[in-house]
Amino acid sequence: MTRAAEIRFEHVTKRFGQAVAVNDVSFTIPAGTLCTLLGPSGCGKTTILRMVAGLEYPTSGQVLIGGQNVSTLPPSERDVSMVFQSYALFPHMTVLENVAYGPTVARKPKKQAEDAARAALASVGLSGFEARLPSELSGGQQQRVAVARALVLEPSVLLFDEPLSNLDARLRRHMREEIRELQQRLGVTALYVTHDQSEALAISDKIIVMNNAVIAQEGKPRTLYDEPVNAFVAGFIGEANRLPVTLNRLDEKHATVTLGKASLILPHRGRGDGKAEIALRPEAIALLPAGHRDAALDGTVAKAAYLGAVMEYTIDTEAGPVFVIAPVTDAPLSAGDAAAIGLTGRGAAVLAA
Ligand SMILES: Nc1ncnc2c1ncn2[C@@H]1O[C@H](COP(=O)(O)OP(=O)(O)O)[C@@H](O)[C@H]1O
Ligand SMILES: [Mg+2]
């Protein structure tokens, strides 16, 4: 039903008075894909979304949708719909009236608007709920109405601003899968804002990690997890231990990286010989008995927590505290026990300069 369109930012800056909300940001979101903007509160995510929607205009730079420069076009002249965090449903209107509102304002005949609204409600699994008021729906159902209301306009771009943040954890997981499924079925381009890294990893073709009004790193979920460019990205996507290492270049690409008594061969990512840092995922660390011959670092258990499926340990080592996830065993370690950690080879990355 839709003609997906590419979204492109070219050196976009947005200032509010003295404050720079978005600073010289460039990216491309290919037509028909889902991209998430991920980052802490205040980093500029909503401002980027509002510039795609036409609710804000760039101070400088260009916003292109489907190759057309839309930088100064009002929302009504862009083929874009937005799902807000608060849903923004009209409380006194029925579900059908809420969804038919957009097409009615766009001067579609009533019958046609209602038919389109019924189809949009069916696509989000809400057939049969047309006559209810928003207050007679659960949070998840209200969220679906908000999505139907965006879909009914058949936009070529769908924008989501933290659409699941008002839902409980279980429903959030379910709804994120529904949104992804719907986006793929319709083939629409979607830009999705979240501060939840697992949500971003689960649904995205591409993630753009933002920090302080600029892009920290963009890429496929797996690339960001396996090859974070810096400590901010490593810490924001998943858990990461940041540990000091000694680096010795082997060739153009690789280096021997030494942590305590153990070494790994990793891409050096532009770092020269000498001191460097690695990001080490908790699952990349083997918990070993004290004194084990494969140990990189010996240490002492500082914290031990039983989480049902796994144990979480913090091991104090000479390189600092190390966070480890380990299988549950019959005899888990406790605080004060001697232990050692080894490297498994996966989930380690040199942090680029
Ligand atoms: N209308 C506005 N007037 C002044 N400052 C704003 C306005 N909108 C956003 N900002 C500021 O711009 C920065 C980015 O905000 P925002 O895009 O809402 O971040 P996020 O969605 O990532 O939390 C923040 O410092 C915020 O205070
Ligand atoms: Mg926001």
Short mmCIF file of C-alpha atoms and ligand atoms in Angstrom, two decimals:
data_model
loop_
_atom_site.label_atom_id
_atom_site.label_comp_id
_atom_site.label_asym_id
_atom_site.label_seq_id
_atom_site.Cartn_x
_atom_site.Cartn_y
_atom_site.Cartn_z
CA MET A 1 0.00 0.00 0.00
CA THR A 2 2.93 2.33 0.52
CA ARG A 3 5.85 3.56 -1.54
CA ALA A 4 8.76 3.41 0.85
CA ALA A 5 11.15 6.36 0.69
CA GLU A 6 14.78 6.81 1.68
CA ILE A 7 15.48 9.28 4.52
CA ARG A 8 18.67 11.29 4.32
CA PHE A 9 20.26 13.90 6.61
CA GLU A 10 23.07 16.02 5.20
CA HIS A 11 25.05 17.98 7.79
CA VAL A 12 21.95 18.81 9.81
CA THR A 13 22.34 21.10 12.81
CA LYS A 14 19.49 22.23 15.05
CA ARG A 15 19.93 24.95 17.66
CA PHE A 16 17.44 26.10 20.24
CA GLY A 17 18.87 29.49 21.23
CA GLN A 18 22.40 28.74 22.45
CA ALA A 19 21.75 25.00 22.90
CA VAL A 20 22.82 22.66 20.08
CA ALA A 21 20.33 19.77 20.07
CA VAL A 22 21.68 18.15 16.87
CA ASN A 23 25.22 18.91 15.69
CA ASP A 24 26.21 18.36 12.03
CA VAL A 25 24.52 14.97 11.71
CA SER A 26 24.54 13.02 8.42
CA PHE A 27 23.02 9.59 7.76
CA THR A 28 21.00 7.62 5.21
CA ILE A 29 18.18 5.22 5.96
CA PRO A 30 17.50 3.03 2.91
CA ALA A 31 13.89 2.74 1.73
CA GLY A 32 11.93 -0.06 3.37
CA THR A 33 14.27 -0.54 6.33
CA LEU A 34 13.89 0.05 10.06
CA CYS A 35 16.53 2.19 11.72
CA THR A 36 16.62 2.98 15.44
CA LEU A 37 18.04 6.10 17.03
CA LEU A 38 19.47 4.94 20.34
CA GLY A 39 20.95 7.08 23.06
CA PRO A 40 20.51 8.57 26.51
CA SER A 41 17.91 11.19 27.33
CA GLY A 42 18.68 14.60 25.86
CA CYS A 43 21.05 13.41 23.11
CA GLY A 44 18.85 14.74 20.28
CA LYS A 45 16.75 11.75 19.19
CA THR A 46 13.32 13.39 19.32
CA THR A 47 14.64 16.51 17.61
CA ILE A 48 15.86 14.39 14.67
CA LEU A 49 12.47 12.68 14.45
CA ARG A 50 10.65 16.02 14.55
CA MET A 51 12.82 17.33 11.72
CA VAL A 52 11.84 14.30 9.61
CA ALA A 53 8.18 14.96 10.42
CA GLY A 54 8.43 18.69 9.70
CA LEU A 55 7.60 19.67 13.28
CA GLU A 56 11.02 21.37 13.50
CA TYR A 57 13.20 22.84 10.76
CA PRO A 58 17.00 22.49 10.65
CA THR A 59 19.10 25.53 11.56
CA SER A 60 21.44 24.39 8.79
CA GLY A 61 21.85 21.34 6.56
CA GLN A 62 19.29 19.39 4.55
CA VAL A 63 16.62 16.77 5.22
CA LEU A 64 15.72 14.66 2.17
CA ILE A 65 12.88 12.20 1.88
CA GLY A 66 12.77 10.07 -1.25
CA GLY A 67 15.48 12.25 -2.76
CA GLN A 68 13.44 15.44 -2.33
CA ASN A 69 14.74 18.26 -0.15
CA VAL A 70 11.93 18.69 2.40
CA SER A 71 13.93 20.77 4.92
CA THR A 72 11.39 23.59 5.06
CA LEU A 73 8.17 21.79 4.05
CA PRO A 74 5.35 21.71 6.61
CA PRO A 75 4.22 18.31 7.96
CA SER A 76 1.15 18.22 5.73
CA GLU A 77 3.35 18.26 2.63
CA ARG A 78 5.48 15.33 3.75
CA ASP A 79 4.46 11.73 3.38
CA VAL A 80 5.24 10.96 7.02
CA SER A 81 3.26 9.74 10.07
CA MET A 82 4.40 9.68 13.66
CA VAL A 83 3.48 7.45 16.61
CA PHE A 84 3.98 9.39 19.83
CA GLN A 85 5.17 8.13 23.20
CA SER A 86 1.91 9.29 24.81
CA TYR A 87 -0.26 7.78 21.97
CA ALA A 88 -2.15 11.13 21.88
CA LEU A 89 -5.55 9.47 21.29
CA PHE A 90 -8.71 11.59 21.52
CA PRO A 91 -10.41 10.33 24.71
CA HIS A 92 -13.97 11.27 23.68
CA MET A 93 -13.77 9.58 20.25
CA THR A 94 -14.25 5.87 19.56
CA VAL A 95 -11.39 3.77 18.24
CA LEU A 96 -12.82 3.98 14.72
CA GLU A 97 -13.25 7.78 14.94
CA ASN A 98 -9.70 8.15 16.24
CA VAL A 99 -8.27 6.22 13.31
CA ALA A 100 -10.60 7.80 10.70
CA TYR A 101 -9.74 11.30 11.95
CA GLY A 102 -6.62 11.74 9.79
CA PRO A 103 -8.26 10.75 6.47
CA THR A 104 -11.32 12.89 7.38
CA VAL A 105 -9.13 15.94 7.98
CA ALA A 106 -7.50 15.11 4.62
CA ARG A 107 -11.04 15.54 3.16
CA LYS A 108 -11.72 11.93 2.33
CA PRO A 109 -15.47 11.09 2.18
CA LYS A 110 -16.71 9.63 5.51
CA LYS A 111 -17.34 6.14 4.13
CA GLN A 112 -13.91 5.97 2.53
CA ALA A 113 -12.22 7.26 5.71
CA GLU A 114 -14.01 4.66 7.83
CA ASP A 115 -13.19 1.83 5.42
CA ALA A 116 -9.53 2.83 5.52
CA ALA A 117 -9.68 3.01 9.34
CA ARG A 118 -11.22 -0.49 9.52
CA ALA A 119 -8.45 -1.87 7.30
CA ALA A 120 -5.76 -0.18 9.41
CA LEU A 121 -7.32 -1.55 12.61
CA ALA A 122 -7.43 -5.03 11.07
CA SER A 123 -3.73 -4.79 10.23
CA VAL A 124 -2.88 -4.22 13.90
CA GLY A 125 -5.24 -6.98 15.09
CA LEU A 126 -7.99 -4.73 16.45
CA SER A 127 -11.00 -5.72 14.34
CA GLY A 128 -14.04 -5.75 16.62
CA PHE A 129 -12.79 -2.90 18.82
CA GLU A 130 -14.07 -0.10 16.57
CA ALA A 131 -16.82 1.15 18.88
CA ARG A 132 -14.79 1.30 22.09
CA LEU A 133 -13.40 4.38 23.73
CA PRO A 134 -9.63 4.56 24.39
CA SER A 135 -10.34 4.30 28.14
CA GLU A 136 -11.91 0.87 27.51
CA LEU A 137 -8.65 -0.49 26.07
CA SER A 138 -5.49 -1.86 27.68
CA GLY A 139 -2.19 0.00 27.26
CA GLY A 140 -1.07 -2.37 24.52
CA GLN A 141 -4.35 -1.95 22.63
CA GLN A 142 -4.13 1.84 22.87
CA GLN A 143 -0.63 1.60 21.47
CA ARG A 144 -1.98 -0.41 18.52
CA VAL A 145 -4.65 2.21 17.88
CA ALA A 146 -1.89 4.81 17.75
CA VAL A 147 -0.05 2.67 15.18
CA ALA A 148 -3.26 2.18 13.14
CA ARG A 149 -3.81 5.93 13.18
CA ALA A 150 -0.35 6.44 11.68
CA LEU A 151 -0.78 3.62 9.13
CA VAL A 152 -4.17 4.76 7.83
CA LEU A 153 -2.54 7.70 6.06
CA GLU A 154 -0.43 5.24 4.04
CA PRO A 155 2.78 7.16 4.69
CA SER A 156 6.04 6.33 2.97
CA VAL A 157 7.82 6.98 6.28
CA LEU A 158 6.70 5.92 9.76
CA LEU A 159 8.21 7.55 12.84
CA PHE A 160 8.08 6.10 16.35
CA ASP A 161 9.12 8.11 19.41
CA GLU A 162 9.69 5.65 22.26
CA PRO A 163 6.31 4.04 21.49
CA LEU A 164 6.59 1.28 24.10
CA SER A 165 7.89 3.18 27.10
CA ASN A 166 4.49 3.21 28.84
CA LEU A 167 4.08 -0.58 28.67
CA ASP A 168 5.29 -3.28 31.05
CA ALA A 169 8.35 -5.37 30.13
CA ARG A 170 6.51 -8.44 28.83
CA LEU A 171 4.15 -6.43 26.63
CA ARG A 172 7.03 -4.31 25.39
CA ARG A 173 8.75 -7.37 24.01
CA HIS A 174 5.56 -8.56 22.31
CA MET A 175 4.74 -5.16 20.82
CA ARG A 176 8.23 -4.55 19.47
CA GLU A 177 7.93 -7.80 17.53
CA GLU A 178 4.54 -6.71 16.18
CA ILE A 179 5.88 -3.35 15.05
CA ARG A 180 8.82 -5.00 13.31
CA GLU A 181 6.55 -7.56 11.65
CA LEU A 182 4.17 -4.85 10.45
CA GLN A 183 7.01 -2.66 9.13
CA GLN A 184 8.38 -5.58 7.12
CA ARG A 185 4.96 -6.66 5.84
CA LEU A 186 4.15 -3.14 4.62
CA GLY A 187 7.70 -2.51 3.41
CA VAL A 188 7.60 1.00 4.86
CA THR A 189 10.67 2.99 5.96
CA ALA A 190 10.68 3.39 9.73
CA LEU A 191 12.73 5.54 12.08
CA TYR A 192 12.34 4.35 15.64
CA VAL A 193 13.56 6.21 18.72
CA THR A 194 14.40 4.32 21.89
CA HIS A 195 16.75 4.45 24.85
CA ASP A 196 16.38 0.67 25.33
CA GLN A 197 19.33 -1.16 23.81
CA SER A 198 17.69 -4.60 23.73
CA GLU A 199 14.73 -3.14 21.84
CA ALA A 200 17.14 -1.60 19.32
CA LEU A 201 19.13 -4.82 18.92
CA ALA A 202 15.95 -6.88 18.45
CA ILE A 203 14.18 -4.95 15.71
CA SER A 204 16.66 -2.88 13.70
CA ASP A 205 18.23 -3.19 10.29
CA LYS A 206 20.50 -0.39 11.43
CA ILE A 207 21.14 1.38 14.73
CA ILE A 208 22.40 4.94 15.03
CA VAL A 209 23.88 5.49 18.50
CA MET A 210 23.73 9.14 19.55
CA ASN A 211 25.63 10.92 22.30
CA ASN A 212 25.56 14.67 23.01
CA ALA A 213 23.93 15.74 19.72
CA VAL A 214 26.29 13.74 17.47
CA ILE A 215 26.41 10.20 16.08
CA ALA A 216 28.70 8.03 18.19
CA GLN A 217 28.48 5.06 15.79
CA GLU A 218 26.05 3.62 13.25
CA GLY A 219 25.81 0.12 11.88
CA LYS A 220 24.07 -3.22 12.01
CA PRO A 221 23.15 -4.41 15.53
CA ARG A 222 25.81 -7.10 15.41
CA THR A 223 28.55 -4.70 14.31
CA LEU A 224 27.79 -2.31 17.15
CA TYR A 225 27.81 -5.12 19.68
CA ASP A 226 30.96 -6.85 18.37
CA GLU A 227 32.95 -3.81 17.27
CA PRO A 228 32.03 -0.76 19.36
CA VAL A 229 34.28 2.17 18.43
CA ASN A 230 34.54 3.57 21.93
CA ALA A 231 33.69 3.00 25.56
CA PHE A 232 30.42 4.91 25.28
CA VAL A 233 29.03 2.63 22.56
CA ALA A 234 30.41 -0.50 24.27
CA GLY A 235 28.71 0.46 27.52
CA PHE A 236 25.47 1.61 25.95
CA ILE A 237 24.91 -1.51 23.83
CA GLY A 238 25.14 -4.44 26.19
CA GLU A 239 27.42 -4.79 29.17
CA ALA A 240 31.13 -4.30 28.71
CA ASN A 241 34.20 -4.50 30.88
CA ARG A 242 36.73 -1.87 29.92
CA LEU A 243 40.19 -3.22 30.67
CA PRO A 244 43.77 -1.98 30.10
CA VAL A 245 45.86 -4.10 27.74
CA THR A 246 49.22 -4.03 25.99
CA LEU A 247 49.05 -4.04 22.22
CA ASN A 248 51.67 -5.25 19.72
CA ARG A 249 50.87 -4.89 16.04
CA LEU A 250 51.31 -8.02 13.93
CA ASP A 251 50.33 -6.64 10.52
CA GLU A 252 48.11 -4.06 8.82
CA LYS A 253 45.03 -5.30 10.56
CA HIS A 254 45.82 -7.41 13.60
CA ALA A 255 47.63 -7.12 16.88
CA THR A 256 48.51 -9.30 19.82
CA VAL A 257 46.61 -7.96 22.81
CA THR A 258 47.83 -8.99 26.24
CA LEU A 259 45.68 -8.92 29.33
CA GLY A 260 47.53 -10.15 32.42
CA LYS A 261 48.98 -13.58 31.58
CA ALA A 262 46.87 -14.23 28.46
CA SER A 263 46.90 -12.93 24.91
CA LEU A 264 44.42 -12.66 22.06
CA ILE A 265 44.82 -11.72 18.43
CA LEU A 266 42.36 -8.95 17.56
CA PRO A 267 41.94 -6.24 14.92
CA HIS A 268 43.99 -3.27 16.20
CA ARG A 269 41.54 -0.76 14.75
CA GLY A 270 44.12 1.93 14.28
CA ARG A 271 45.74 1.70 17.71
CA GLY A 272 49.51 1.74 17.82
CA ASP A 273 51.84 -0.40 19.96
CA GLY A 274 51.73 0.10 23.70
CA LYS A 275 48.92 0.70 26.12
CA ALA A 276 45.35 0.36 24.85
CA GLU A 277 41.92 -0.60 26.12
CA ILE A 278 39.59 -3.43 25.23
CA ALA A 279 35.87 -3.84 25.72
CA LEU A 280 35.20 -7.34 26.94
CA ARG A 281 31.66 -8.72 27.03
CA PRO A 282 30.74 -10.62 30.21
CA GLU A 283 30.02 -13.75 28.16
CA ALA A 284 33.51 -13.52 26.61
CA ILE A 285 35.12 -14.26 29.95
CA ALA A 286 35.61 -17.75 31.35
CA LEU A 287 35.41 -18.07 35.10
CA LEU A 288 38.26 -20.39 36.15
CA PRO A 289 39.48 -21.93 39.40
CA ALA A 290 42.17 -19.89 41.14
CA GLY A 291 45.62 -20.64 39.73
CA HIS A 292 44.33 -22.25 36.51
CA ARG A 293 46.96 -22.38 33.77
CA ASP A 294 44.69 -20.58 31.27
CA ALA A 295 44.05 -17.70 33.67
CA ALA A 296 44.56 -14.17 32.37
CA LEU A 297 44.00 -12.56 35.75
CA ASP A 298 43.73 -13.98 39.25
CA GLY A 299 41.29 -12.39 41.62
CA THR A 300 38.76 -12.58 44.39
CA VAL A 301 34.98 -12.76 44.12
CA ALA A 302 33.59 -9.38 45.22
CA LYS A 303 29.92 -10.03 44.41
CA ALA A 304 27.91 -13.10 43.44
CA ALA A 305 24.26 -13.03 42.35
CA TYR A 306 22.01 -15.95 41.40
CA LEU A 307 19.64 -14.95 38.55
CA GLY A 308 17.95 -18.26 37.84
CA ALA A 309 19.36 -18.95 34.39
CA VAL A 310 22.86 -17.67 35.12
CA MET A 311 25.19 -16.43 37.86
CA GLU A 312 26.57 -12.91 37.78
CA TYR A 313 29.92 -12.34 39.42
CA THR A 314 32.13 -9.35 39.98
CA ILE A 315 35.75 -10.46 40.32
CA ASP A 316 38.28 -8.02 41.76
CA THR A 317 41.52 -8.29 39.79
CA GLU A 318 44.74 -6.29 39.50
CA ALA A 319 43.26 -4.75 36.31
CA GLY A 320 40.14 -3.65 38.18
CA PRO A 321 36.70 -5.21 38.80
CA VAL A 322 35.54 -7.61 36.07
CA PHE A 323 31.87 -8.45 35.51
CA VAL A 324 31.30 -12.07 34.46
CA ILE A 325 28.22 -14.10 33.53
CA ALA A 326 28.67 -17.81 34.26
CA PRO A 327 26.51 -20.93 34.15
CA VAL A 328 24.81 -21.95 37.39
CA THR A 329 26.65 -24.87 39.00
CA ASP A 330 25.98 -27.03 42.05
CA ALA A 331 28.70 -25.18 43.93
CA PRO A 332 28.59 -21.51 42.93
CA LEU A 333 31.30 -19.20 44.22
CA SER A 334 30.63 -16.73 47.03
CA ALA A 335 32.06 -13.36 47.93
CA GLY A 336 35.60 -13.74 49.24
CA ASP A 337 36.41 -16.92 47.24
CA ALA A 338 39.56 -16.97 45.13
CA ALA A 339 38.90 -17.21 41.39
CA ALA A 340 40.51 -16.46 38.05
CA ILE A 341 39.30 -15.26 34.68
CA GLY A 342 40.29 -16.41 31.22
CA LEU A 343 39.49 -15.16 27.73
CA THR A 344 37.27 -17.17 25.40
CA GLY A 345 38.18 -15.27 22.23
CA ARG A 346 34.73 -13.98 21.30
CA GLY A 347 33.24 -10.70 22.45
CA ALA A 348 36.48 -8.77 22.82
CA ALA A 349 37.25 -5.63 20.82
CA VAL A 350 40.05 -3.07 20.94
CA LEU A 351 38.53 0.35 21.52
CA ALA A 352 39.52 2.53 18.58
CA ALA A 353 41.54 5.67 19.20
N1 LIG B 1 11.87 23.19 21.89
C1 LIG B 1 13.04 23.18 22.55
N2 LIG B 1 13.56 24.30 23.09
C2 LIG B 1 14.75 24.30 23.73
N3 LIG B 1 15.53 23.21 23.87
C3 LIG B 1 15.08 22.06 23.35
C4 LIG B 1 13.83 21.98 22.66
N4 LIG B 1 13.65 20.69 22.25
C5 LIG B 1 14.74 20.02 22.66
N5 LIG B 1 15.59 20.82 23.32
C6 LIG B 1 16.90 20.44 23.88
O1 LIG B 1 17.64 19.75 22.89
C7 LIG B 1 18.31 18.63 23.44
C8 LIG B 1 17.86 17.36 22.74
O2 LIG B 1 16.51 17.08 23.08
P1 LIG B 1 15.71 15.83 22.51
O3 LIG B 1 15.86 15.80 21.03
O4 LIG B 1 14.33 15.93 23.03
O5 LIG B 1 16.49 14.63 23.17
P2 LIG B 1 16.06 13.08 23.34
O6 LIG B 1 14.82 12.83 22.55
O7 LIG B 1 17.26 12.32 22.87
O8 LIG B 1 15.85 12.89 24.82
C9 LIG B 1 18.01 18.65 24.93
O9 LIG B 1 19.07 19.30 25.58
C10 LIG B 1 16.74 19.44 25.02
O10 LIG B 1 16.66 20.10 26.26
MG MG B 2 12.95 12.14 23.22
#
